[in-house]
PDB file of C-alpha atoms in Angstrom:
ATOM      1  CA  UNK P 600       0.000   0.000   0.000  1.00 87.00           C
ATOM      2  CA  UNK P 601       1.828   3.070  -1.280  1.00 96.00           C
ATOM      3  CA  UNK P 602       1.117   6.590  -0.079  1.00 97.00           C
ATOM      4  CA  UNK P 603       3.422   8.292  -2.570  1.00 98.00           C
ATOM      5  CA  UNK P 604       1.926   8.401  -6.072  1.00 97.00           C
ATOM      6  CA  UNK P 605       4.774   7.671  -8.470  1.00 96.00           C
ATOM      7  CA  UNK P 606       2.762   8.975 -11.417  1.00 95.00           C
ATOM      8  CA  UNK P 607       3.065  12.399  -9.781  1.00 95.00           C
ATOM      9  CA  UNK P 608       6.545  11.768  -8.384  1.00 97.00           C
ATOM     10  CA  UNK P 609       8.595  10.372 -11.275  1.00 92.00           C
ATOM     11  CA  UNK P 610      11.476   8.051 -10.517  1.00 95.00           C
ATOM     12  CA  UNK P 611      14.156   7.218 -13.085  1.00 94.00           C
ATOM     13  CA  UNK P 612      16.282   4.045 -13.118  1.00 95.00           C
ATOM     14  CA  UNK P 613      19.565   4.802 -11.414  1.00 96.00           C
ATOM     15  CA  UNK P 614      18.156   7.548  -9.187  1.00 98.00           C
ATOM     16  CA  UNK P 615      19.735   7.491  -5.760  1.00 98.00           C
ATOM     17  CA  UNK P 616      16.844   7.353  -3.277  1.00 98.00           C
ATOM     18  CA  UNK P 617      16.694   7.777   0.497  1.00 98.00           C
ATOM     19  CA  UNK P 618      13.609   6.322   2.187  1.00 98.00           C
ATOM     20  CA  UNK P 619      13.902   8.064   5.549  1.00 98.00           C
ATOM     21  CA  UNK P 620      12.091   6.384   8.403  1.00 97.00           C
ATOM     22  CA  UNK P 621      11.369   3.512   6.050  1.00 97.00           C
ATOM     23  CA  UNK P 622       9.507   1.367   8.601  1.00 95.00           C
ATOM     24  CA  UNK P 623       8.555  -1.930   6.972  1.00 96.00           C
ATOM     25  CA  UNK P 624       9.996  -0.707   3.660  1.00 97.00           C
ATOM     26  CA  UNK P 625       6.962  -0.363   1.366  1.00 97.00           C
ATOM     27  CA  UNK P 626       8.236   2.683  -0.548  1.00 98.00           C
ATOM     28  CA  UNK P 627      11.827   1.430  -0.571  1.00 98.00           C
ATOM     29  CA  UNK P 628      10.697  -1.833  -2.194  1.00 98.00           C
ATOM     30  CA  UNK P 629       8.773   0.022  -4.898  1.00 97.00           C
ATOM     31  CA  UNK P 630      11.778   2.243  -5.672  1.00 98.00           C
ATOM     32  CA  UNK P 631      13.995  -0.847  -5.890  1.00 98.00           C
ATOM     33  CA  UNK P 632      11.550  -2.470  -8.338  1.00 97.00           C
ATOM     34  CA  UNK P 633      11.741   0.695 -10.447  1.00 97.00           C
ATOM     35  CA  UNK P 634      15.514   0.415 -10.782  1.00 97.00           C
ATOM     36  CA  UNK P 635      16.671   2.952  -8.208  1.00 98.00           C
ATOM     37  CA  UNK P 636      19.717   2.833  -5.965  1.00 98.00           C
ATOM     38  CA  UNK P 637      17.879   2.732  -2.653  1.00 98.00           C
ATOM     39  CA  UNK P 638      18.971   3.429   0.907  1.00 98.00           C
ATOM     40  CA  UNK P 639      16.294   2.524   3.452  1.00 98.00           C
ATOM     41  CA  UNK P 640      17.053   4.100   6.826  1.00 98.00           C
ATOM     42  CA  UNK P 641      15.236   3.771  10.140  1.00 97.00           C
ATOM     43  CA  UNK P 642      16.137   3.997  13.820  1.00 95.00           C
ATOM     44  CA  UNK P 643      14.351   0.678  14.511  1.00 95.00           C
ATOM     45  CA  UNK P 644      16.970  -2.036  14.123  1.00 96.00           C
ATOM     46  CA  UNK P 645      14.439  -4.869  14.077  1.00 96.00           C
ATOM     47  CA  UNK P 646      12.543  -3.359  11.156  1.00 97.00           C
ATOM     48  CA  UNK P 647      15.775  -2.633   9.294  1.00 98.00           C
ATOM     49  CA  UNK P 648      16.825  -6.263   9.579  1.00 97.00           C
ATOM     50  CA  UNK P 649      13.486  -7.341   8.099  1.00 98.00           C
ATOM     51  CA  UNK P 650      13.808  -4.816   5.258  1.00 98.00           C
ATOM     52  CA  UNK P 651      17.305  -6.138   4.505  1.00 98.00           C
ATOM     53  CA  UNK P 652      15.905  -9.693   4.291  1.00 98.00           C
ATOM     54  CA  UNK P 653      13.218  -8.566   1.848  1.00 98.00           C
ATOM     55  CA  UNK P 654      15.779  -6.726  -0.288  1.00 98.00           C
ATOM     56  CA  UNK P 655      17.815  -9.942  -0.501  1.00 97.00           C
ATOM     57  CA  UNK P 656      14.726 -11.977  -1.360  1.00 97.00           C
ATOM     58  CA  UNK P 657      13.713  -9.502  -4.074  1.00 97.00           C
ATOM     59  CA  UNK P 658      17.181  -9.654  -5.599  1.00 95.00           C
ATOM     60  CA  UNK P 659      17.167 -13.446  -5.599  1.00 95.00           C
ATOM     61  CA  UNK P 660      13.699 -13.515  -7.171  1.00 96.00           C
ATOM     62  CA  UNK P 661      14.759 -11.118  -9.916  1.00 95.00           C
ATOM     63  CA  UNK P 662      12.223  -8.461  -8.906  1.00 95.00           C
ATOM     64  CA  UNK P 663      14.687  -5.595  -9.350  1.00 93.00           C
ATOM     65  CA  UNK P 664      16.199  -4.665 -12.736  1.00 94.00           C
ATOM     66  CA  UNK P 665      19.910  -4.734 -13.501  1.00 92.00           C
ATOM     67  CA  UNK P 666      21.719  -1.778 -11.959  1.00 94.00           C
ATOM     68  CA  UNK P 667      19.297  -1.372  -9.066  1.00 97.00           C
ATOM     69  CA  UNK P 668      20.816  -1.543  -5.589  1.00 98.00           C
ATOM     70  CA  UNK P 669      19.300  -1.641  -2.110  1.00 98.00           C
ATOM     71  CA  UNK P 670      20.794  -1.038   1.329  1.00 98.00           C
ATOM     72  CA  UNK P 671      19.037  -1.088   4.700  1.00 98.00           C
ATOM     73  CA  UNK P 672      20.672   0.693   7.615  1.00 98.00           C
ATOM     74  CA  UNK P 673      19.997   2.083  11.070  1.00 97.00           C
ATOM     75  CA  UNK P 674      20.352   5.817  11.457  1.00 96.00           C
ATOM     76  CA  UNK P 675      19.200   9.041  13.049  1.00 96.00           C
ATOM     77  CA  UNK P 676      17.011  11.337  10.950  1.00 96.00           C
ATOM     78  CA  UNK P 677      18.519  14.348  12.736  1.00 96.00           C
ATOM     79  CA  UNK P 678      22.096  13.341  11.918  1.00 97.00           C
ATOM     80  CA  UNK P 679      22.086  11.569   8.570  1.00 97.00           C
ATOM     81  CA  UNK P 680      25.370   9.741   7.831  1.00 97.00           C
ATOM     82  CA  UNK P 681      25.648  11.061   4.269  1.00 98.00           C
ATOM     83  CA  UNK P 682      27.517  13.930   2.590  1.00 97.00           C
ATOM     84  CA  UNK P 683      25.715  16.970   1.250  1.00 97.00           C
ATOM     85  CA  UNK P 684      23.914  16.530  -2.090  1.00 97.00           C
ATOM     86  CA  UNK P 685      23.936  12.705  -1.925  1.00 97.00           C
ATOM     87  CA  UNK P 686      20.456  11.801  -3.198  1.00 98.00           C
ATOM     88  CA  UNK P 687      18.290  12.520  -6.229  1.00 98.00           C
ATOM     89  CA  UNK P 688      15.137  11.631  -4.291  1.00 98.00           C
ATOM     90  CA  UNK P 689      14.121  11.636  -0.626  1.00 98.00           C
ATOM     91  CA  UNK P 690      10.912  10.057   0.697  1.00 98.00           C
ATOM     92  CA  UNK P 691       9.674  10.472   4.262  1.00 98.00           C
ATOM     93  CA  UNK P 692       6.274   8.865   4.814  1.00 98.00           C
ATOM     94  CA  UNK P 693       4.245   9.070   8.051  1.00 96.00           C
ATOM     95  CA  UNK P 694       7.324   9.992  10.109  1.00 97.00           C
ATOM     96  CA  UNK P 695       7.454  13.731  10.792  1.00 97.00           C
ATOM     97  CA  UNK P 696       4.419  13.667  13.087  1.00 96.00           C
ATOM     98  CA  UNK P 697       6.498  11.532  15.481  1.00 94.00           C
ATOM     99  CA  UNK P 698       9.573  13.790  15.703  1.00 94.00           C
ATOM    100  CA  UNK P 699       9.758  16.815  18.038  1.00 94.00           C
ATOM    101  CA  UNK P 700      12.367  18.608  15.913  1.00 96.00           C
ATOM    102  CA  UNK P 701      10.621  18.429  12.566  1.00 96.00           C
ATOM    103  CA  UNK P 702      12.499  21.505  11.314  1.00 96.00           C
ATOM    104  CA  UNK P 703      15.758  19.710  12.056  1.00 97.00           C
ATOM    105  CA  UNK P 704      14.638  16.701  10.026  1.00 97.00           C
ATOM    106  CA  UNK P 705      13.661  18.955   7.124  1.00 98.00           C
ATOM    107  CA  UNK P 706      17.061  20.644   7.266  1.00 97.00           C
ATOM    108  CA  UNK P 707      18.853  17.293   7.121  1.00 98.00           C
ATOM    109  CA  UNK P 708      16.739  16.094   4.187  1.00 98.00           C
ATOM    110  CA  UNK P 709      17.429  19.286   2.268  1.00 97.00           C
ATOM    111  CA  UNK P 710      21.146  18.980   3.042  1.00 97.00           C
ATOM    112  CA  UNK P 711      21.483  15.483   1.570  1.00 98.00           C
ATOM    113  CA  UNK P 712      19.196  16.171  -1.416  1.00 98.00           C
ATOM    114  CA  UNK P 713      20.919  17.256  -4.615  1.00 97.00           C
ATOM    115  CA  UNK P 714      19.982  20.612  -6.161  1.00 97.00           C
ATOM    116  CA  UNK P 715      17.139  19.847  -8.554  1.00 96.00           C
ATOM    117  CA  UNK P 716      16.269  16.752  -6.530  1.00 97.00           C
ATOM    118  CA  UNK P 717      12.765  15.770  -5.480  1.00 98.00           C
ATOM    119  CA  UNK P 718      11.233  15.094  -2.090  1.00 98.00           C
ATOM    120  CA  UNK P 719       7.949  13.468  -1.057  1.00 98.00           C
ATOM    121  CA  UNK P 720       6.542  14.044   2.424  1.00 98.00           C
ATOM    122  CA  UNK P 721       3.424  12.342   3.777  1.00 98.00           C
ATOM    123  CA  UNK P 722       1.751  12.981   7.139  1.00 98.00           C
ATOM    124  CA  UNK P 723      -1.643  12.189   8.654  1.00 97.00           C
ATOM    125  CA  UNK P 724      -4.246  14.648   7.368  1.00 98.00           C
ATOM    126  CA  UNK P 725      -5.596  17.179   9.855  1.00 98.00           C
ATOM    127  CA  UNK P 726      -9.326  16.334   9.759  1.00 97.00           C
ATOM    128  CA  UNK P 727      -9.265  12.521  10.009  1.00 97.00           C
ATOM    129  CA  UNK P 728      -6.386  12.686  12.499  1.00 97.00           C
ATOM    130  CA  UNK P 729      -8.257  15.174  14.689  1.00 97.00           C
ATOM    131  CA  UNK P 730     -11.182  12.733  14.874  1.00 97.00           C
ATOM    132  CA  UNK P 731      -8.815   9.990  16.073  1.00 96.00           C
ATOM    133  CA  UNK P 732      -7.339  12.245  18.764  1.00 96.00           C
ATOM    134  CA  UNK P 733     -10.837  13.256  19.909  1.00 96.00           C
ATOM    135  CA  UNK P 734     -12.048   9.669  20.142  1.00 96.00           C
ATOM    136  CA  UNK P 735      -9.007   8.209  21.897  1.00 93.00           C
ATOM    137  CA  UNK P 736      -6.134   9.478  24.014  1.00 92.00           C
ATOM    138  CA  UNK P 737      -4.499   6.060  23.699  1.00 90.00           C
ATOM    139  CA  UNK P 738      -4.222   6.570  19.927  1.00 91.00           C
ATOM    140  CA  UNK P 739      -1.529   9.211  20.300  1.00 90.00           C
ATOM    141  CA  UNK P 740      -0.432   9.292  23.949  1.00 86.00           C
ATOM    142  CA  UNK P 741       2.036   6.426  23.604  1.00 83.00           C
ATOM    143  CA  UNK P 742       5.816   6.343  23.506  1.00 81.00           C
ATOM    144  CA  UNK P 743       6.919   7.201  19.980  1.00 82.00           C
ATOM    145  CA  UNK P 744       3.373   8.160  18.995  1.00 87.00           C
ATOM    146  CA  UNK P 745       2.036  11.169  17.146  1.00 92.00           C
ATOM    147  CA  UNK P 746       2.958  14.424  18.840  1.00 93.00           C
ATOM    148  CA  UNK P 747       1.366  16.891  16.420  1.00 95.00           C
ATOM    149  CA  UNK P 748      -1.302  17.209  13.747  1.00 96.00           C
ATOM    150  CA  UNK P 749      -0.253  19.117  10.660  1.00 97.00           C
ATOM    151  CA  UNK P 750      -2.477  21.475   8.756  1.00 97.00           C
ATOM    152  CA  UNK P 751      -1.574  21.417   5.076  1.00 97.00           C
ATOM    153  CA  UNK P 752      -0.593  25.092   4.960  1.00 97.00           C
ATOM    154  CA  UNK P 753       1.620  24.644   8.025  1.00 97.00           C
ATOM    155  CA  UNK P 754       3.569  21.770   6.503  1.00 98.00           C
ATOM    156  CA  UNK P 755       3.986  23.556   3.174  1.00 98.00           C
ATOM    157  CA  UNK P 756       5.214  26.682   4.967  1.00 97.00           C
ATOM    158  CA  UNK P 757       7.817  24.659   6.852  1.00 97.00           C
ATOM    159  CA  UNK P 758       8.953  23.062   3.601  1.00 98.00           C
ATOM    160  CA  UNK P 759       9.385  26.473   1.968  1.00 97.00           C
ATOM    161  CA  UNK P 760      11.203  27.758   5.047  1.00 97.00           C
ATOM    162  CA  UNK P 761      13.640  24.839   4.719  1.00 97.00           C
ATOM    163  CA  UNK P 762      14.420  25.894   1.137  1.00 96.00           C
ATOM    164  CA  UNK P 763      12.134  23.531  -0.768  1.00 97.00           C
ATOM    165  CA  UNK P 764       9.777  24.457  -3.586  1.00 97.00           C
ATOM    166  CA  UNK P 765       6.455  22.531  -3.305  1.00 97.00           C
ATOM    167  CA  UNK P 766       4.876  21.640  -6.646  1.00 97.00           C
ATOM    168  CA  UNK P 767       1.968  19.329  -5.850  1.00 97.00           C
ATOM    169  CA  UNK P 768      -0.254  17.856  -3.139  1.00 98.00           C
ATOM    170  CA  UNK P 769      -3.012  15.274  -2.778  1.00 98.00           C
ATOM    171  CA  UNK P 770      -4.701  13.039  -0.233  1.00 98.00           C
ATOM    172  CA  UNK P 771      -4.568   9.257   0.066  1.00 97.00           C
ATOM    173  CA  UNK P 772      -6.103   6.240   1.837  1.00 97.00           C
ATOM    174  CA  UNK P 773      -9.657   7.479   2.377  1.00 97.00           C
ATOM    175  CA  UNK P 774     -10.865   3.928   3.062  1.00 96.00           C
ATOM    176  CA  UNK P 775      -8.486   3.716   6.025  1.00 97.00           C
ATOM    177  CA  UNK P 776      -9.929   6.700   7.912  1.00 97.00           C
ATOM    178  CA  UNK P 777     -13.137   4.914   9.030  1.00 97.00           C
ATOM    179  CA  UNK P 778     -11.065   1.922  10.133  1.00 97.00           C
ATOM    180  CA  UNK P 779      -9.007   4.069  12.494  1.00 96.00           C
ATOM    181  CA  UNK P 780     -12.105   5.874  13.736  1.00 97.00           C
ATOM    182  CA  UNK P 781     -13.599   2.492  14.627  1.00 97.00           C
ATOM    183  CA  UNK P 782     -10.403   1.414  16.389  1.00 95.00           C
ATOM    184  CA  UNK P 783     -10.316   4.650  18.373  1.00 95.00           C
ATOM    185  CA  UNK P 784     -13.997   4.348  19.285  1.00 96.00           C
ATOM    186  CA  UNK P 785     -13.784   0.718  20.451  1.00 95.00           C
ATOM    187  CA  UNK P 786     -10.209   0.808  21.796  1.00 93.00           C
ATOM    188  CA  UNK P 787      -7.027   1.005  19.745  1.00 91.00           C
ATOM    189  CA  UNK P 788      -5.843  -2.378  21.059  1.00 90.00           C
ATOM    190  CA  UNK P 789      -9.223  -4.078  20.693  1.00 90.00           C
ATOM    191  CA  UNK P 790      -9.050  -5.907  17.373  1.00 90.00           C
ATOM    192  CA  UNK P 791     -11.691  -8.495  18.302  1.00 92.00           C
ATOM    193  CA  UNK P 792     -14.794  -6.322  18.252  1.00 95.00           C
ATOM    194  CA  UNK P 793     -16.955  -7.148  15.213  1.00 95.00           C
ATOM    195  CA  UNK P 794     -16.975  -3.747  13.420  1.00 95.00           C
ATOM    196  CA  UNK P 795     -13.186  -3.509  13.577  1.00 96.00           C
ATOM    197  CA  UNK P 796     -12.676  -7.108  12.423  1.00 96.00           C
ATOM    198  CA  UNK P 797     -15.143  -6.725   9.574  1.00 96.00           C
ATOM    199  CA  UNK P 798     -13.641  -3.489   8.318  1.00 96.00           C
ATOM    200  CA  UNK P 799     -10.120  -4.922   8.556  1.00 96.00           C
ATOM    201  CA  UNK P 800     -11.202  -7.822   6.327  1.00 95.00           C
ATOM    202  CA  UNK P 801     -12.512  -5.292   3.823  1.00 94.00           C
ATOM    203  CA  UNK P 802      -9.182  -3.458   3.773  1.00 95.00           C
ATOM    204  CA  UNK P 803      -7.183  -6.661   3.341  1.00 95.00           C
ATOM    205  CA  UNK P 804      -9.477  -7.720   0.500  1.00 95.00           C
ATOM    206  CA  UNK P 805      -9.073  -4.305  -1.117  1.00 93.00           C
ATOM    207  CA  UNK P 806      -5.262  -4.388  -0.855  1.00 91.00           C
ATOM    208  CA  UNK P 807      -4.996  -7.930  -2.191  1.00 92.00           C
ATOM    209  CA  UNK P 808      -7.628  -7.826  -4.955  1.00 93.00           C
ATOM    210  CA  UNK P 809      -7.624  -4.118  -5.934  1.00 90.00           C
ATOM    211  CA  UNK P 810     -11.224  -4.234  -7.187  1.00 93.00           C
ATOM    212  CA  UNK P 811     -12.407  -1.411  -9.412  1.00 94.00           C
ATOM    213  CA  UNK P 812     -15.296  -0.501  -7.095  1.00 93.00           C
ATOM    214  CA  UNK P 813     -13.094   0.302  -4.096  1.00 94.00           C
ATOM    215  CA  UNK P 814     -10.494   2.045  -6.273  1.00 93.00           C
ATOM    216  CA  UNK P 815     -13.175   4.364  -7.636  1.00 96.00           C
ATOM    217  CA  UNK P 816     -14.686   4.880  -4.188  1.00 95.00           C
ATOM    218  CA  UNK P 817     -11.334   5.783  -2.658  1.00 96.00           C
ATOM    219  CA  UNK P 818     -10.486   8.232  -5.429  1.00 95.00           C
ATOM    220  CA  UNK P 819     -13.833   9.939  -4.886  1.00 97.00           C
ATOM    221  CA  UNK P 820     -13.437  10.038  -1.100  1.00 97.00           C
ATOM    222  CA  UNK P 821      -9.756  11.018  -0.908  1.00 97.00           C
ATOM    223  CA  UNK P 822     -10.422  14.773  -1.190  1.00 97.00           C
ATOM    224  CA  UNK P 823     -12.951  14.489   1.661  1.00 97.00           C
ATOM    225  CA  UNK P 824     -11.537  11.995   4.177  1.00 97.00           C
ATOM    226  CA  UNK P 825      -8.157  10.877   2.815  1.00 97.00           C
ATOM    227  CA  UNK P 826      -6.123   9.651   5.811  1.00 97.00           C
ATOM    228  CA  UNK P 827      -2.809  11.031   4.512  1.00 98.00           C
ATOM    229  CA  UNK P 828      -1.713  14.395   3.147  1.00 98.00           C
ATOM    230  CA  UNK P 829       1.045  14.096   0.538  1.00 98.00           C
ATOM    231  CA  UNK P 830       3.285  16.959  -0.597  1.00 98.00           C
ATOM    232  CA  UNK P 831       5.910  16.952  -3.350  1.00 98.00           C
ATOM    233  CA  UNK P 832       8.711  19.492  -3.697  1.00 98.00           C
ATOM    234  CA  UNK P 833      12.026  20.163  -5.380  1.00 98.00           C
ATOM    235  CA  UNK P 834      15.262  21.589  -4.061  1.00 97.00           C
ATOM    236  CA  UNK P 835      16.051  24.592  -6.266  1.00 95.00           C
ATOM    237  CA  UNK P 836      19.412  24.953  -7.943  1.00 88.00           C
ATOM    238  CA  UNK P 837      21.464  27.627  -6.266  1.00 74.00           C
ATOM    239  CA  UNK P 838      21.478  30.820  -8.326  1.00 59.00           C
ATOM    240  CA  UNK P 839      24.813  31.417 -10.005  1.00 52.00           C
ATOM    241  CA  UNK P 840      26.576  34.498  -8.716  1.00 50.00           C
ATOM    242  CA  UNK P 841      27.705  37.125 -11.235  1.00 53.00           C
ATOM    243  CA  UNK P 842      31.424  36.825 -11.941  1.00 49.00           C
ATOM    244  CA  UNK P 843      32.092  40.225 -10.406  1.00 44.00           C
ATOM    245  CA  UNK P 844      30.391  39.196  -7.149  1.00 43.00           C
ATOM    246  CA  UNK P 845      32.063  35.791  -7.097  1.00 41.00           C
ATOM    247  CA  UNK P 846      35.547  37.216  -7.478  1.00 38.00           C
TER     248      UNK P 846
END
């Protein structure tokens, strides 16, 4: 289940990609399949080990084209272990709402992104997320949980402040918003109650089968209740100084 829409966020074979806070690796795997040179980084060592196993399995199964590479590594989003201008593409999906110093993370992403490079940022959308917070304190008051809810304008302003140039936005995963509202209403750890179990089966069926009916329904509902807000931006090329000023 991808949050980034690669039809709006083009990826070329050979692009060097950083999936920051990769989690279980869903975007990293897609970039690898598309021929990129992928670095999947997360602070969770257990998840990184699983991502590394999947990279190896994908390579053995021939799922990635020739020239594609994939590395999984532990790391700190506030102190990335890469030189300036290292990546053509940076993806950070459903991560920034967890990090107190979100401006610091943005600064690090901009530092390692090449001039002219592209970045995709996804966060929980304000409206659906606000419902979850209202229904359940346990949803967000957990160690490592969500510490803020972004309004779209706020996130875009922070991106511009960091030196990025946003060029597109959209919403995603509308069918997942009611699922999380149900979980918050019945208890975030209560997966046995019938409405939650039934809706979870629907989501699994949708992910596995990709039926036209749910695809159309989600596209129609995304502008209204899409669970995620997605923003795309570029890092501008530095303006060239006049020779007289550069001397």
